mmCIF file of C-alpha atoms in Angstrom:
data_model
loop_
_atom_site.group_PDB
_atom_site.id
_atom_site.type_symbol
_atom_site.label_atom_id
_atom_site.label_comp_id
_atom_site.label_asym_id
_atom_site.label_seq_id
_atom_site.Cartn_x
_atom_site.Cartn_y
_atom_site.Cartn_z
ATOM 1 C CA MET A 1 189.586 21.504 57.815
ATOM 2 C CA THR A 2 191.796 23.803 55.794
ATOM 3 C CA THR A 3 194.205 25.818 57.838
ATOM 4 C CA ARG A 4 196.667 28.437 56.845
ATOM 5 C CA ILE A 5 199.358 25.621 57.201
ATOM 6 C CA SER A 6 197.630 23.119 54.955
ATOM 7 C CA ALA A 7 196.824 25.854 52.576
ATOM 8 C CA ARG A 8 200.586 27.063 52.369
ATOM 9 C CA PHE A 9 202.023 23.494 51.915
ATOM 10 C CA THR A 10 199.261 23.139 49.024
ATOM 11 C CA ASP A 11 200.608 26.241 47.368
ATOM 12 C CA LEU A 12 204.168 24.888 47.893
ATOM 13 C CA ALA A 13 203.375 21.805 46.224
ATOM 14 C CA ALA A 14 201.601 23.446 43.376
ATOM 15 C CA GLN A 15 204.761 25.465 42.867
ATOM 16 C CA GLY A 16 206.923 22.375 42.843
ATOM 17 C CA ARG A 17 209.234 23.761 45.630
ATOM 18 C CA PRO A 18 210.093 23.203 49.159
ATOM 19 C CA GLY A 19 209.299 25.667 51.898
ATOM 20 C CA LEU A 20 211.357 27.875 54.284
ATOM 21 C CA VAL A 21 210.265 27.923 57.956
ATOM 22 C CA THR A 22 211.949 30.626 59.966
ATOM 23 C CA PHE A 23 212.074 30.650 63.799
ATOM 24 C CA ILE A 24 212.609 33.727 65.882
ATOM 25 C CA THR A 25 212.184 34.260 69.352
ATOM 26 C CA ALA A 26 209.271 36.318 70.514
ATOM 27 C CA GLY A 27 210.532 39.574 72.218
ATOM 28 C CA ASP A 28 214.094 39.125 71.362
ATOM 29 C CA PRO A 29 215.765 41.563 71.986
ATOM 30 C CA ASP A 30 212.557 43.662 72.786
ATOM 31 C CA THR A 31 209.054 43.440 71.807
ATOM 32 C CA GLU A 32 209.104 46.299 69.349
ATOM 33 C CA THR A 33 212.336 45.154 67.312
ATOM 34 C CA SER A 34 210.839 41.438 67.435
ATOM 35 C CA LEU A 35 207.498 42.533 66.059
ATOM 36 C CA GLU A 36 209.415 44.284 63.106
ATOM 37 C CA ILE A 37 211.315 41.329 62.315
ATOM 38 C CA LEU A 38 208.169 39.252 62.280
ATOM 39 C CA ARG A 39 206.400 41.689 60.023
ATOM 40 C CA ARG A 40 209.411 41.514 57.470
ATOM 41 C CA LEU A 41 209.875 37.786 57.392
ATOM 42 C CA PRO A 42 207.192 36.864 54.635
ATOM 43 C CA ALA A 43 208.405 39.437 52.186
ATOM 44 C CA ALA A 44 212.037 38.152 52.805
ATOM 45 C CA GLY A 45 210.857 34.800 51.986
ATOM 46 C CA ALA A 46 209.792 32.891 54.906
ATOM 47 C CA ASP A 47 206.818 30.577 54.012
ATOM 48 C CA ILE A 48 205.870 29.602 57.552
ATOM 49 C CA ILE A 49 206.960 31.293 60.781
ATOM 50 C CA GLU A 50 207.741 29.672 63.950
ATOM 51 C CA LEU A 51 207.613 32.099 66.908
ATOM 52 C CA GLY A 52 209.320 30.843 69.974
ATOM 53 C CA VAL A 53 207.668 31.666 73.452
ATOM 54 C CA PRO A 54 210.529 32.386 75.863
ATOM 55 C CA PHE A 55 210.879 30.028 78.858
ATOM 56 C CA THR A 56 213.372 29.930 81.744
ATOM 57 C CA ASP A 57 214.292 26.220 81.201
ATOM 58 C CA PRO A 58 214.386 25.393 77.476
ATOM 59 C CA MET A 59 215.780 22.029 77.611
ATOM 60 C CA ALA A 60 215.692 21.173 73.930
ATOM 61 C CA ASP A 61 217.270 24.479 72.778
ATOM 62 C CA GLY A 62 220.922 24.983 72.173
ATOM 63 C CA PRO A 63 223.075 28.062 73.472
ATOM 64 C CA ALA A 64 221.954 30.598 70.792
ATOM 65 C CA ILE A 65 218.026 30.152 71.457
ATOM 66 C CA GLN A 66 218.663 29.871 75.085
ATOM 67 C CA ALA A 67 220.355 33.336 75.119
ATOM 68 C CA GLY A 68 217.662 34.738 72.811
ATOM 69 C CA GLY A 69 215.035 33.510 75.411
ATOM 70 C CA LEU A 70 216.929 35.137 78.295
ATOM 71 C CA ARG A 71 217.159 38.405 76.354
ATOM 72 C CA ALA A 72 213.353 38.304 75.696
ATOM 73 C CA LEU A 73 212.563 37.423 79.348
ATOM 74 C CA ALA A 74 214.801 40.262 80.689
ATOM 75 C CA ALA A 75 213.032 42.659 78.239
ATOM 76 C CA GLY A 76 209.634 41.635 79.819
ATOM 77 C CA GLN A 77 208.269 39.254 77.169
ATOM 78 C CA THR A 78 205.293 37.092 78.421
ATOM 79 C CA LEU A 79 203.080 34.682 76.726
ATOM 80 C CA ALA A 80 200.343 37.297 76.636
ATOM 81 C CA LYS A 81 202.700 39.741 74.734
ATOM 82 C CA THR A 82 203.647 37.008 72.418
ATOM 83 C CA LEU A 83 199.924 36.537 71.579
ATOM 84 C CA GLU A 84 199.574 40.221 71.204
ATOM 85 C CA MET A 85 202.527 40.153 68.633
ATOM 86 C CA VAL A 86 200.622 37.713 66.684
ATOM 87 C CA ARG A 87 197.537 39.854 66.747
ATOM 88 C CA ALA A 88 199.658 42.755 65.652
ATOM 89 C CA PHE A 89 201.041 40.774 62.804
ATOM 90 C CA ARG A 90 197.659 39.644 61.608
ATOM 91 C CA GLU A 91 196.625 43.218 60.980
ATOM 92 C CA GLY A 92 198.818 43.331 58.070
ATOM 93 C CA ASP A 93 199.198 39.494 57.087
ATOM 94 C CA ASP A 94 196.234 37.079 57.036
ATOM 95 C CA ALA A 95 197.925 34.552 54.954
ATOM 96 C CA THR A 96 201.380 33.563 56.369
ATOM 97 C CA PRO A 97 200.967 30.552 58.986
ATOM 98 C CA ILE A 98 202.273 31.173 62.446
ATOM 99 C CA VAL A 99 203.239 28.535 64.815
ATOM 100 C CA LEU A 100 203.874 28.974 68.513
ATOM 101 C CA MET A 101 207.005 26.844 69.494
ATOM 102 C CA GLY A 102 207.899 26.322 73.196
ATOM 103 C CA TYR A 103 207.223 24.392 76.404
ATOM 104 C CA PHE A 104 204.099 23.552 78.344
ATOM 105 C CA ASN A 105 204.712 25.442 81.674
ATOM 106 C CA PRO A 106 203.786 28.965 80.312
ATOM 107 C CA ILE A 107 200.593 27.606 78.826
ATOM 108 C CA TYR A 108 199.683 25.567 81.950
ATOM 109 C CA ILE A 109 200.156 28.855 83.995
ATOM 110 C CA TYR A 110 198.175 30.834 81.395
ATOM 111 C CA GLY A 111 195.444 28.250 81.630
ATOM 112 C CA VAL A 112 194.817 25.773 78.692
ATOM 113 C CA PRO A 113 191.321 26.687 77.738
ATOM 114 C CA ARG A 114 191.976 30.351 78.035
ATOM 115 C CA PHE A 115 195.287 29.981 75.952
ATOM 116 C CA ILE A 116 193.569 27.994 73.306
ATOM 117 C CA THR A 117 190.876 30.742 72.939
ATOM 118 C CA ASP A 118 193.219 33.642 72.930
ATOM 119 C CA ALA A 119 195.671 31.971 70.590
ATOM 120 C CA LYS A 120 192.928 31.125 68.123
ATOM 121 C CA ALA A 121 191.723 34.642 68.267
ATOM 122 C CA ALA A 122 195.098 36.153 67.860
ATOM 123 C CA GLY A 123 195.680 34.279 64.761
ATOM 124 C CA VAL A 124 197.802 31.580 65.741
ATOM 125 C CA ASP A 125 197.877 28.536 63.392
ATOM 126 C CA GLY A 126 199.748 25.702 65.188
ATOM 127 C CA LEU A 127 201.595 24.634 68.224
ATOM 128 C CA ILE A 128 204.899 22.781 68.779
ATOM 129 C CA ILE A 129 205.150 21.967 72.513
ATOM 130 C CA VAL A 130 208.473 19.947 72.777
ATOM 131 C CA ASP A 131 208.067 18.711 76.420
ATOM 132 C CA LEU A 132 204.475 17.083 75.841
ATOM 133 C CA PRO A 133 204.735 13.470 74.735
ATOM 134 C CA PRO A 134 201.826 11.665 72.922
ATOM 135 C CA GLU A 135 200.783 10.148 76.269
ATOM 136 C CA GLU A 136 199.843 13.551 77.539
ATOM 137 C CA ASP A 137 197.740 14.357 74.330
ATOM 138 C CA ALA A 138 194.652 15.258 76.624
ATOM 139 C CA GLU A 139 196.459 18.101 78.284
ATOM 140 C CA LEU A 140 196.624 20.364 75.247
ATOM 141 C CA CYS A 141 196.874 18.379 71.948
ATOM 142 C CA LEU A 142 193.189 17.240 71.689
ATOM 143 C CA PRO A 143 191.596 20.427 72.946
ATOM 144 C CA ALA A 144 193.933 22.476 70.470
ATOM 145 C CA LEU A 145 192.909 20.166 67.628
ATOM 146 C CA GLU A 146 189.154 20.491 68.317
ATOM 147 C CA ALA A 147 189.673 24.270 68.363
ATOM 148 C CA GLY A 148 191.185 24.169 64.883
ATOM 149 C CA LEU A 149 194.907 24.689 65.926
ATOM 150 C CA ASP A 150 197.299 22.243 64.176
ATOM 151 C CA PHE A 151 199.394 20.344 66.852
ATOM 152 C CA ILE A 152 202.713 19.719 65.201
ATOM 153 C CA ARG A 153 204.729 16.827 66.588
ATOM 154 C CA LEU A 154 208.630 16.262 66.597
ATOM 155 C CA ALA A 155 210.108 13.086 65.234
ATOM 156 C CA THR A 156 213.699 12.243 65.624
ATOM 157 C CA PRO A 157 216.563 10.051 64.514
ATOM 158 C CA THR A 158 215.610 7.850 67.513
ATOM 159 C CA THR A 159 212.001 7.538 66.855
ATOM 160 C CA ASP A 160 211.810 3.858 65.673
ATOM 161 C CA GLU A 161 209.023 2.199 63.619
ATOM 162 C CA LYS A 162 207.228 1.100 66.894
ATOM 163 C CA ARG A 163 207.186 4.596 68.214
ATOM 164 C CA LEU A 164 206.313 6.485 65.058
ATOM 165 C CA PRO A 165 202.496 5.666 64.836
ATOM 166 C CA THR A 166 202.129 6.829 68.169
ATOM 167 C CA VAL A 167 203.997 10.197 67.533
ATOM 168 C CA LEU A 168 201.903 10.635 64.479
ATOM 169 C CA ALA A 169 198.453 9.747 65.813
ATOM 170 C CA HIS A 170 197.263 13.217 66.433
ATOM 171 C CA THR A 171 199.902 15.161 64.434
ATOM 172 C CA ALA A 172 198.383 17.872 62.209
ATOM 173 C CA GLY A 173 199.791 20.591 59.871
ATOM 174 C CA PHE A 174 203.166 19.054 59.310
ATOM 175 C CA VAL A 175 205.714 16.635 61.009
ATOM 176 C CA TYR A 176 208.730 18.337 62.234
ATOM 177 C CA TYR A 177 211.677 16.082 61.716
ATOM 178 C CA VAL A 178 214.687 16.828 64.137
ATOM 179 C CA SER A 179 217.662 16.090 61.968
ATOM 180 C CA ILE A 180 220.303 15.510 64.674
ATOM 181 C CA THR A 181 220.229 13.954 68.159
ATOM 182 C CA GLY A 182 220.784 16.786 70.782
ATOM 183 C CA ILE A 183 219.809 20.337 71.097
ATOM 184 C CA THR A 184 219.145 22.937 68.389
ATOM 185 C CA GLY A 185 222.139 24.298 66.613
ATOM 186 C CA SER A 186 224.562 21.781 68.040
ATOM 187 C CA ALA A 187 225.531 20.059 64.929
ATOM 188 C CA ALA A 188 225.191 20.040 60.945
ATOM 189 C CA PRO A 189 222.686 17.529 59.740
ATOM 190 C CA ASP A 190 223.577 14.951 57.146
ATOM 191 C CA ALA A 191 221.280 15.737 54.029
ATOM 192 C CA ASN A 192 221.584 12.057 52.820
ATOM 193 C CA ALA A 193 220.329 10.614 55.979
ATOM 194 C CA VAL A 194 217.734 13.219 56.472
ATOM 195 C CA GLY A 195 216.471 12.321 52.972
ATOM 196 C CA THR A 196 216.309 8.754 53.964
ATOM 197 C CA ALA A 197 214.386 9.477 57.308
ATOM 198 C CA VAL A 198 211.927 11.766 55.514
ATOM 199 C CA ALA A 199 211.121 9.012 53.175
ATOM 200 C CA ARG A 200 210.547 6.571 56.135
ATOM 201 C CA ILE A 201 208.293 8.952 57.764
ATOM 202 C CA LYS A 202 206.276 9.454 54.661
ATOM 203 C CA GLN A 203 205.469 5.745 54.699
ATOM 204 C CA HIS A 204 203.351 6.464 57.835
ATOM 205 C CA THR A 205 201.621 9.620 56.985
ATOM 206 C CA ALA A 206 200.536 11.963 54.094
ATOM 207 C CA LEU A 207 201.637 15.080 56.176
ATOM 208 C CA PRO A 208 204.305 17.185 54.841
ATOM 209 C CA VAL A 209 207.761 16.872 56.665
ATOM 210 C CA ALA A 210 209.781 19.828 57.621
ATOM 211 C CA VAL A 211 213.329 19.207 58.738
ATOM 212 C CA GLY A 212 215.132 21.376 61.199
ATOM 213 C CA PHE A 213 217.801 21.666 64.092
ATOM 214 C CA GLY A 214 221.373 22.406 62.981
ATOM 215 C CA VAL A 215 220.503 24.111 59.661
ATOM 216 C CA ARG A 216 222.542 27.403 59.542
ATOM 217 C CA THR A 217 223.629 28.331 56.010
ATOM 218 C CA PRO A 218 221.905 28.925 52.663
ATOM 219 C CA ALA A 219 223.931 25.862 51.240
ATOM 220 C CA GLN A 220 222.818 23.645 54.155
ATOM 221 C CA ALA A 221 219.188 24.834 53.838
ATOM 222 C CA ALA A 222 219.293 23.920 50.145
ATOM 223 C CA ALA A 223 220.775 20.468 50.609
ATOM 224 C CA ILE A 224 218.233 19.608 53.294
ATOM 225 C CA ALA A 225 215.327 21.045 51.397
ATOM 226 C CA ALA A 226 215.970 18.657 48.476
ATOM 227 C CA GLY A 227 214.644 15.806 50.571
ATOM 228 C CA ALA A 228 212.035 17.396 52.526
ATOM 229 C CA ASP A 229 208.821 19.526 52.084
ATOM 230 C CA ALA A 230 210.314 22.413 54.158
ATOM 231 C CA VAL A 231 213.440 23.437 55.951
ATOM 232 C CA VAL A 232 213.459 25.172 59.419
ATOM 233 C CA VAL A 233 216.185 27.646 60.263
ATOM 234 C CA GLY A 234 216.102 29.056 63.709
ATOM 235 C CA SER A 235 219.355 29.326 65.723
ATOM 236 C CA ALA A 236 221.140 31.054 62.761
ATOM 237 C CA LEU A 237 218.493 33.805 62.781
ATOM 238 C CA VAL A 238 218.661 34.191 66.630
ATOM 239 C CA GLU A 239 222.447 34.604 66.299
ATOM 240 C CA ALA A 240 222.042 37.218 63.591
ATOM 241 C CA VAL A 241 219.901 39.189 66.119
ATOM 242 C CA ARG A 242 222.694 38.845 68.825
ATOM 243 C CA LYS A 243 225.592 39.862 66.574
ATOM 244 C CA THR A 244 223.987 43.263 66.061
ATOM 245 C CA LEU A 245 223.279 44.278 69.489
ATOM 246 C CA ASP A 246 225.226 47.001 71.136
ATOM 247 C CA GLN A 247 227.405 46.671 74.353
ATOM 248 C CA ASP A 248 224.298 46.856 76.477
ATOM 249 C CA GLY A 249 222.368 44.218 74.594
ATOM 250 C CA LYS A 250 220.080 46.595 72.943
ATOM 251 C CA ALA A 251 218.915 46.646 69.171
ATOM 252 C CA THR A 252 220.804 48.613 66.776
ATOM 253 C CA ALA A 253 219.902 49.936 63.335
ATOM 254 C CA ASN A 254 221.281 46.679 61.767
ATOM 255 C CA THR A 255 219.369 44.239 63.854
ATOM 256 C CA VAL A 256 216.096 43.986 61.785
ATOM 257 C CA VAL A 257 218.292 44.275 58.445
ATOM 258 C CA ALA A 258 220.658 41.455 59.500
ATOM 259 C CA VAL A 259 217.740 38.978 59.885
ATOM 260 C CA GLU A 260 215.898 39.867 56.772
ATOM 261 C CA THR A 261 219.025 39.757 54.764
ATOM 262 C CA LEU A 262 219.869 36.173 56.136
ATOM 263 C CA VAL A 263 216.193 35.141 55.344
ATOM 264 C CA GLN A 264 216.428 36.515 51.964
ATOM 265 C CA GLU A 265 219.626 34.387 51.320
ATOM 266 C CA LEU A 266 218.120 31.243 52.737
ATOM 267 C CA ALA A 267 214.973 31.713 50.775
ATOM 268 C CA GLU A 268 216.868 32.260 47.451
ATOM 269 C CA ALA A 269 218.716 28.915 48.143
ATOM 270 C CA VAL A 270 215.633 26.977 49.079
ATOM 271 C CA ARG A 271 213.531 28.301 46.353
ATOM 272 C CA GLY A 272 216.282 27.026 43.737
ATOM 273 C CA VAL A 273 215.533 23.445 44.923
ATOM 274 C CA THR A 274 213.130 21.265 42.948
ATOM 275 C CA ARG A 275 211.071 19.457 45.449
ATOM 276 C CA GLN A 276 211.739 15.647 45.563
ATOM 277 C CA ALA A 277 209.899 14.811 48.786
ATOM 278 C CA ALA A 278 206.294 14.858 47.165
ATOM 279 C CA GLU A 279 207.065 13.419 43.935
#
């Protein structure tokens, strides 16, 4: 089945360049501002968008994304509102892939069958659920795949040769390689080590490999993109939101523009790279 995600990676391969995957937190700092940021990401250069679903216990996320999630929750963001954001985005963009990234609890509370139906109808293309291991595939992964949603799995520096086939068994869309051990935004990745790791993963799968966690600057993004099919930037964009808020934590005239500008800079850097990963 061709999905928006697979179609986008096919396009990137035809262009001979790596992709830029951008992460923002849904509802940060409020639903209206967040939706405007979401709408501007593709034109700014985002090839794929990860939309974070706020959760009260984001164990894989660093301080920046944790804070963004808390801002969103305080502003009243819910999973239902996040799906509504995707639906509103799709009114003007039917091509850019959107991946929901988060934790299983909000989906469990929402109800898995209902969530899958509503996510598909809203225009969601894939899921990254960081706290659902392969051993729990029956909970969400398998029914999501059956409905046509790509289920994207994380591989890490500690995922060894014995574990990797299990991780990849039901992965679809792309593999998300976590470039560091630890939480998001906590350290800078080593581009050489990442290239080696991506090559190792590609010995086990034909799926594209996107690399994230710790990528903050255009220079870092370009260095990582040289050895991957795509690079993921998240914490830096969430920080760009935070730095523009007023003393009450509300959006200002600079909030949307700051994120848009950073994405443009990241995209320019990444698009200057000739992709090696798929050669």
